[in-house]
Amino acid sequence: MKNMRTILLQAWTLATNTVLDIIRQPVILLLTTTCVVLIGLLPSTAVFAFGEEARLVRDGALALHLVFGLLVAGAAAAATIYTEIKRGTAATVLCKPVSRSLYFLSTYIGVLMVLLLFCATALLSGLLSVRMVLPSMQTDGRIGALFLAAMLVTFGYAATSNFMFRRQFVSQAFIGLLPCLAAAFVTAAWLDPNGHAVRFGSLMAWQMVPAGILVSLAVIVLAALAVSLSTRLPPILSTSACAALFFLGLVSDYLFRTAAATSWWAGLSYRLLPNWQDFWIVDALSGGGNIPWGYVVATAGYAGLYTVAVLALGLLSFRRVEIL
């Protein structure tokens, strides 16, 4: 029991240190802020969609969630194992003693925690953005003001915290985005377009939530790929490899599925590549449709099994890395 408690304490310490290392990277805040701002600007770019404004904003928000999730996953992984090996920090930690398995898995948990914060932030931004859209090519200025206020409060808090308490601006801004957007979301959920109180969430596009969860599952799988590749590849190459796997997974149905019946290598490629189409079924929301929660659970199982397999390969790779 004492040994297990020690292992859990080590894992928690390594994971939290990984989180702190990642959120101190300016690129993480830059990517997250860019994603949130672009999502917030979507209603202003879809005002001439002639009745399809909400659909375009919803699909655009989820697409930005997925693309920037890939970038954040790559950047977060780049700030962990490969960089720690080059700086010599990994060697210091592994002499504690801490096993390589614990170090690798704790690092992934730290990356995962950061990505879950990013995904929650992106999903809240998407819900607020869709709520801004009104019929007849109009936007709800009150929701836009709440969105803007959340951003201003976030960076105001980070600046104040840095000036008064010497806390790092980047990490405080990243951490502050989620609660500020959550406060804006809760306030918006009580308001109608005229500013009157309504039943909580009655005007929110809740059918977007399972779609956002599916996109978040895809980001979790991408994180496993990025962390595993970072055991061998430098940041630019690992991110590029993730992007290549992402693209191949998107087109695997067209490239390999038909040829799988006659070619063993096509069949193997089709089975090994992650099928990102399973995570992107936004078309099911068209016409007031919904994504069944049973499908979300089944896809979560697929994502979990794929993530475990990728991490197992990454762990085997990390065990053979020479750490000086």
PDB file of C-alpha atoms in Angstrom, residues 134-306:
ATOM      1  CA  LEU A 134     -30.003  35.223 -34.819  1.00  0.00           C
ATOM      2  CA  PRO A 135     -32.473  34.845 -37.712  1.00  0.00           C
ATOM      3  CA  SER A 136     -32.547  37.362 -40.579  1.00  0.00           C
ATOM      4  CA  MET A 137     -28.779  37.708 -40.718  1.00  0.00           C
ATOM      5  CA  GLN A 138     -28.532  39.270 -37.250  1.00  0.00           C
ATOM      6  CA  THR A 139     -26.197  38.642 -34.331  1.00  0.00           C
ATOM      7  CA  ASP A 140     -26.867  39.002 -30.618  1.00  0.00           C
ATOM      8  CA  GLY A 141     -24.675  41.874 -29.487  1.00  0.00           C
ATOM      9  CA  ARG A 142     -25.189  41.029 -25.805  1.00  0.00           C
ATOM     10  CA  ILE A 143     -23.612  37.605 -26.233  1.00  0.00           C
ATOM     11  CA  GLY A 144     -20.800  39.157 -28.230  1.00  0.00           C
ATOM     12  CA  ALA A 145     -20.222  41.638 -25.423  1.00  0.00           C
ATOM     13  CA  LEU A 146     -20.120  38.806 -22.886  1.00  0.00           C
ATOM     14  CA  PHE A 147     -17.619  36.947 -25.081  1.00  0.00           C
ATOM     15  CA  LEU A 148     -15.422  40.039 -25.379  1.00  0.00           C
ATOM     16  CA  ALA A 149     -15.709  40.751 -21.657  1.00  0.00           C
ATOM     17  CA  ALA A 150     -14.558  37.215 -20.857  1.00  0.00           C
ATOM     18  CA  MET A 151     -11.437  37.712 -22.975  1.00  0.00           C
ATOM     19  CA  LEU A 152     -10.685  41.123 -21.461  1.00  0.00           C
ATOM     20  CA  VAL A 153     -11.176  39.859 -17.905  1.00  0.00           C
ATOM     21  CA  THR A 154      -8.900  36.891 -18.602  1.00  0.00           C
ATOM     22  CA  PHE A 155      -5.996  38.976 -19.800  1.00  0.00           C
ATOM     23  CA  GLY A 156      -6.669  41.681 -17.239  1.00  0.00           C
ATOM     24  CA  TYR A 157      -6.477  39.069 -14.499  1.00  0.00           C
ATOM     25  CA  ALA A 158      -3.252  37.644 -15.955  1.00  0.00           C
ATOM     26  CA  ALA A 159      -1.665  41.103 -16.169  1.00  0.00           C
ATOM     27  CA  THR A 160      -2.728  41.987 -12.615  1.00  0.00           C
ATOM     28  CA  SER A 161      -1.494  38.659 -11.276  1.00  0.00           C
ATOM     29  CA  ASN A 162       1.840  39.153 -13.007  1.00  0.00           C
ATOM     30  CA  PHE A 163       2.245  42.734 -11.757  1.00  0.00           C
ATOM     31  CA  MET A 164       1.130  42.233  -8.160  1.00  0.00           C
ATOM     32  CA  PHE A 165       2.158  38.648  -7.377  1.00  0.00           C
ATOM     33  CA  ARG A 166       4.912  38.015  -9.982  1.00  0.00           C
ATOM     34  CA  ARG A 167       3.000  35.060 -11.422  1.00  0.00           C
ATOM     35  CA  GLN A 168       3.746  34.179 -15.015  1.00  0.00           C
ATOM     36  CA  PHE A 169       1.418  35.990 -17.399  1.00  0.00           C
ATOM     37  CA  VAL A 170       1.163  33.173 -19.972  1.00  0.00           C
ATOM     38  CA  SER A 171       0.147  30.431 -17.557  1.00  0.00           C
ATOM     39  CA  GLN A 172      -2.313  32.657 -15.687  1.00  0.00           C
ATOM     40  CA  ALA A 173      -3.971  33.729 -18.943  1.00  0.00           C
ATOM     41  CA  PHE A 174      -4.302  30.136 -20.147  1.00  0.00           C
ATOM     42  CA  ILE A 175      -5.793  28.977 -16.855  1.00  0.00           C
ATOM     43  CA  GLY A 176      -8.110  31.989 -16.647  1.00  0.00           C
ATOM     44  CA  LEU A 177      -9.710  31.491 -20.075  1.00  0.00           C
ATOM     45  CA  LEU A 178     -11.910  28.569 -19.073  1.00  0.00           C
ATOM     46  CA  PRO A 179     -13.550  30.029 -15.920  1.00  0.00           C
ATOM     47  CA  CYS A 180     -14.099  33.415 -17.594  1.00  0.00           C
ATOM     48  CA  LEU A 181     -15.748  31.829 -20.642  1.00  0.00           C
ATOM     49  CA  ALA A 182     -17.747  29.570 -18.329  1.00  0.00           C
ATOM     50  CA  ALA A 183     -19.058  32.640 -16.480  1.00  0.00           C
ATOM     51  CA  ALA A 184     -19.979  34.228 -19.817  1.00  0.00           C
ATOM     52  CA  PHE A 185     -21.718  31.019 -20.889  1.00  0.00           C
ATOM     53  CA  VAL A 186     -23.762  30.747 -17.682  1.00  0.00           C
ATOM     54  CA  THR A 187     -24.859  34.368 -18.023  1.00  0.00           C
ATOM     55  CA  ALA A 188     -25.757  33.927 -21.705  1.00  0.00           C
ATOM     56  CA  ALA A 189     -27.740  30.779 -20.939  1.00  0.00           C
ATOM     57  CA  TRP A 190     -30.207  32.844 -18.876  1.00  0.00           C
ATOM     58  CA  LEU A 191     -30.804  35.530 -21.539  1.00  0.00           C
ATOM     59  CA  ASP A 192     -32.945  35.738 -24.656  1.00  0.00           C
ATOM     60  CA  PRO A 193     -32.112  38.038 -27.623  1.00  0.00           C
ATOM     61  CA  ASN A 194     -34.065  40.860 -25.951  1.00  0.00           C
ATOM     62  CA  GLY A 195     -32.141  40.592 -22.709  1.00  0.00           C
ATOM     63  CA  HIS A 196     -34.985  38.974 -20.765  1.00  0.00           C
ATOM     64  CA  ALA A 197     -34.483  36.005 -18.457  1.00  0.00           C
ATOM     65  CA  VAL A 198     -35.427  32.583 -19.840  1.00  0.00           C
ATOM     66  CA  ARG A 199     -35.139  29.009 -18.655  1.00  0.00           C
ATOM     67  CA  PHE A 200     -31.461  28.153 -18.301  1.00  0.00           C
ATOM     68  CA  GLY A 201     -29.983  26.904 -21.553  1.00  0.00           C
ATOM     69  CA  SER A 202     -33.253  26.873 -23.488  1.00  0.00           C
ATOM     70  CA  LEU A 203     -31.634  28.771 -26.376  1.00  0.00           C
ATOM     71  CA  MET A 204     -28.296  26.965 -26.340  1.00  0.00           C
ATOM     72  CA  ALA A 205     -27.331  24.501 -29.085  1.00  0.00           C
ATOM     73  CA  TRP A 206     -26.899  21.538 -26.735  1.00  0.00           C
ATOM     74  CA  GLN A 207     -26.800  19.102 -29.683  1.00  0.00           C
ATOM     75  CA  MET A 208     -23.336  20.502 -30.332  1.00  0.00           C
ATOM     76  CA  VAL A 209     -22.002  19.010 -27.092  1.00  0.00           C
ATOM     77  CA  PRO A 210     -21.693  15.353 -28.241  1.00  0.00           C
ATOM     78  CA  ALA A 211     -20.059  16.567 -31.469  1.00  0.00           C
ATOM     79  CA  GLY A 212     -17.567  18.561 -29.375  1.00  0.00           C
ATOM     80  CA  ILE A 213     -16.880  15.521 -27.202  1.00  0.00           C
ATOM     81  CA  LEU A 214     -16.152  13.443 -30.310  1.00  0.00           C
ATOM     82  CA  VAL A 215     -13.715  16.098 -31.542  1.00  0.00           C
ATOM     83  CA  SER A 216     -12.098  16.105 -28.095  1.00  0.00           C
ATOM     84  CA  LEU A 217     -11.666  12.321 -28.327  1.00  0.00           C
ATOM     85  CA  ALA A 218      -9.861  12.821 -31.626  1.00  0.00           C
ATOM     86  CA  VAL A 219      -7.563  15.348 -29.936  1.00  0.00           C
ATOM     87  CA  ILE A 220      -6.852  12.810 -27.169  1.00  0.00           C
ATOM     88  CA  VAL A 221      -5.758  10.250 -29.770  1.00  0.00           C
ATOM     89  CA  LEU A 222      -3.627  12.915 -31.474  1.00  0.00           C
ATOM     90  CA  ALA A 223      -1.980  13.657 -28.127  1.00  0.00           C
ATOM     91  CA  ALA A 224      -1.023   9.985 -27.727  1.00  0.00           C
ATOM     92  CA  LEU A 225       0.515  10.013 -31.216  1.00  0.00           C
ATOM     93  CA  ALA A 226       2.362  13.264 -30.525  1.00  0.00           C
ATOM     94  CA  VAL A 227       3.794  12.122 -27.184  1.00  0.00           C
ATOM     95  CA  SER A 228       4.860   8.745 -28.607  1.00  0.00           C
ATOM     96  CA  LEU A 229       6.542  10.356 -31.609  1.00  0.00           C
ATOM     97  CA  SER A 230       8.293  12.893 -29.372  1.00  0.00           C
ATOM     98  CA  THR A 231      10.350  10.063 -27.849  1.00  0.00           C
ATOM     99  CA  ARG A 232      12.317   9.905 -31.104  1.00  0.00           C
ATOM    100  CA  LEU A 233      11.598  12.996 -33.179  1.00  0.00           C
ATOM    101  CA  PRO A 234      12.297  16.685 -32.578  1.00  0.00           C
ATOM    102  CA  PRO A 235       9.299  19.016 -32.216  1.00  0.00           C
ATOM    103  CA  ILE A 236       8.957  20.063 -35.860  1.00  0.00           C
ATOM    104  CA  LEU A 237       9.203  16.512 -37.176  1.00  0.00           C
ATOM    105  CA  SER A 238       6.845  15.045 -34.564  1.00  0.00           C
ATOM    106  CA  THR A 239       4.212  17.707 -35.295  1.00  0.00           C
ATOM    107  CA  SER A 240       4.661  17.160 -39.041  1.00  0.00           C
ATOM    108  CA  ALA A 241       4.303  13.402 -38.582  1.00  0.00           C
ATOM    109  CA  CYS A 242       1.092  13.935 -36.583  1.00  0.00           C
ATOM    110  CA  ALA A 243      -0.234  16.185 -39.341  1.00  0.00           C
ATOM    111  CA  ALA A 244       0.598  13.516 -41.945  1.00  0.00           C
ATOM    112  CA  LEU A 245      -1.145  10.799 -39.925  1.00  0.00           C
ATOM    113  CA  PHE A 246      -4.098  13.123 -39.470  1.00  0.00           C
ATOM    114  CA  PHE A 247      -4.372  13.701 -43.217  1.00  0.00           C
ATOM    115  CA  LEU A 248      -3.961  10.019 -44.090  1.00  0.00           C
ATOM    116  CA  GLY A 249      -6.566   9.071 -41.515  1.00  0.00           C
ATOM    117  CA  LEU A 250      -9.010  11.560 -43.014  1.00  0.00           C
ATOM    118  CA  VAL A 251      -8.671  10.092 -46.518  1.00  0.00           C
ATOM    119  CA  SER A 252      -8.119   6.447 -45.537  1.00  0.00           C
ATOM    120  CA  ASP A 253     -11.627   5.497 -46.702  1.00  0.00           C
ATOM    121  CA  TYR A 254     -10.819   6.763 -50.185  1.00  0.00           C
ATOM    122  CA  LEU A 255      -7.200   5.615 -50.390  1.00  0.00           C
ATOM    123  CA  PHE A 256      -7.214   2.200 -48.739  1.00  0.00           C
ATOM    124  CA  ARG A 257     -10.730   0.900 -48.115  1.00  0.00           C
ATOM    125  CA  THR A 258     -11.469  -0.104 -51.712  1.00  0.00           C
ATOM    126  CA  ALA A 259      -7.977  -1.458 -52.311  1.00  0.00           C
ATOM    127  CA  ALA A 260      -8.029  -3.414 -49.038  1.00  0.00           C
ATOM    128  CA  ALA A 261      -9.908  -6.263 -50.736  1.00  0.00           C
ATOM    129  CA  THR A 262      -7.039  -6.947 -53.164  1.00  0.00           C
ATOM    130  CA  SER A 263      -3.963  -5.563 -51.425  1.00  0.00           C
ATOM    131  CA  TRP A 264      -2.678  -6.682 -48.047  1.00  0.00           C
ATOM    132  CA  TRP A 265      -0.703  -3.492 -47.454  1.00  0.00           C
ATOM    133  CA  ALA A 266      -3.781  -1.356 -48.174  1.00  0.00           C
ATOM    134  CA  GLY A 267      -5.809  -3.459 -45.746  1.00  0.00           C
ATOM    135  CA  LEU A 268      -3.099  -3.149 -43.091  1.00  0.00           C
ATOM    136  CA  SER A 269      -2.853   0.617 -43.590  1.00  0.00           C
ATOM    137  CA  TYR A 270      -6.617   0.983 -43.372  1.00  0.00           C
ATOM    138  CA  ARG A 271      -6.718  -0.904 -40.069  1.00  0.00           C
ATOM    139  CA  LEU A 272      -3.711   0.791 -38.499  1.00  0.00           C
ATOM    140  CA  LEU A 273      -4.508   4.389 -39.382  1.00  0.00           C
ATOM    141  CA  PRO A 274      -6.949   6.168 -37.067  1.00  0.00           C
ATOM    142  CA  ASN A 275     -10.220   6.786 -38.897  1.00  0.00           C
ATOM    143  CA  TRP A 276     -10.897  10.416 -38.050  1.00  0.00           C
ATOM    144  CA  GLN A 277     -14.223  10.268 -39.867  1.00  0.00           C
ATOM    145  CA  ASP A 278     -15.563   8.354 -36.851  1.00  0.00           C
ATOM    146  CA  PHE A 279     -14.971  11.478 -34.757  1.00  0.00           C
ATOM    147  CA  TRP A 280     -16.428  13.908 -37.301  1.00  0.00           C
ATOM    148  CA  ILE A 281     -20.128  13.275 -37.885  1.00  0.00           C
ATOM    149  CA  VAL A 282     -21.301  16.867 -37.783  1.00  0.00           C
ATOM    150  CA  ASP A 283     -23.596  16.195 -40.735  1.00  0.00           C
ATOM    151  CA  ALA A 284     -25.816  14.224 -38.341  1.00  0.00           C
ATOM    152  CA  LEU A 285     -26.784  17.546 -36.731  1.00  0.00           C
ATOM    153  CA  SER A 286     -28.215  18.951 -39.972  1.00  0.00           C
ATOM    154  CA  GLY A 287     -31.934  19.579 -39.980  1.00  0.00           C
ATOM    155  CA  GLY A 288     -32.207  19.473 -36.201  1.00  0.00           C
ATOM    156  CA  GLY A 289     -30.673  16.010 -35.880  1.00  0.00           C
ATOM    157  CA  ASN A 290     -28.771  14.672 -32.885  1.00  0.00           C
ATOM    158  CA  ILE A 291     -25.768  12.449 -32.291  1.00  0.00           C
ATOM    159  CA  PRO A 292     -26.777   9.447 -30.140  1.00  0.00           C
ATOM    160  CA  TRP A 293     -24.909   9.186 -26.854  1.00  0.00           C
ATOM    161  CA  GLY A 294     -24.501   5.475 -27.531  1.00  0.00           C
ATOM    162  CA  TYR A 295     -22.388   6.354 -30.543  1.00  0.00           C
ATOM    163  CA  VAL A 296     -20.297   8.719 -28.404  1.00  0.00           C
ATOM    164  CA  VAL A 297     -19.676   5.935 -25.871  1.00  0.00           C
ATOM    165  CA  ALA A 298     -18.724   3.452 -28.607  1.00  0.00           C
ATOM    166  CA  THR A 299     -16.356   5.967 -30.203  1.00  0.00           C
ATOM    167  CA  ALA A 300     -14.844   6.690 -26.779  1.00  0.00           C
ATOM    168  CA  GLY A 301     -14.098   2.961 -26.493  1.00  0.00           C
ATOM    169  CA  TYR A 302     -12.410   2.992 -29.902  1.00  0.00           C
ATOM    170  CA  ALA A 303     -10.404   6.097 -28.967  1.00  0.00           C
ATOM    171  CA  GLY A 304      -9.397   4.525 -25.648  1.00  0.00           C
ATOM    172  CA  LEU A 305      -8.191   1.283 -27.242  1.00  0.00           C
ATOM    173  CA  TYR A 306      -6.301   3.142 -29.962  1.00  0.00           C
TER     174      TYR A 306
END
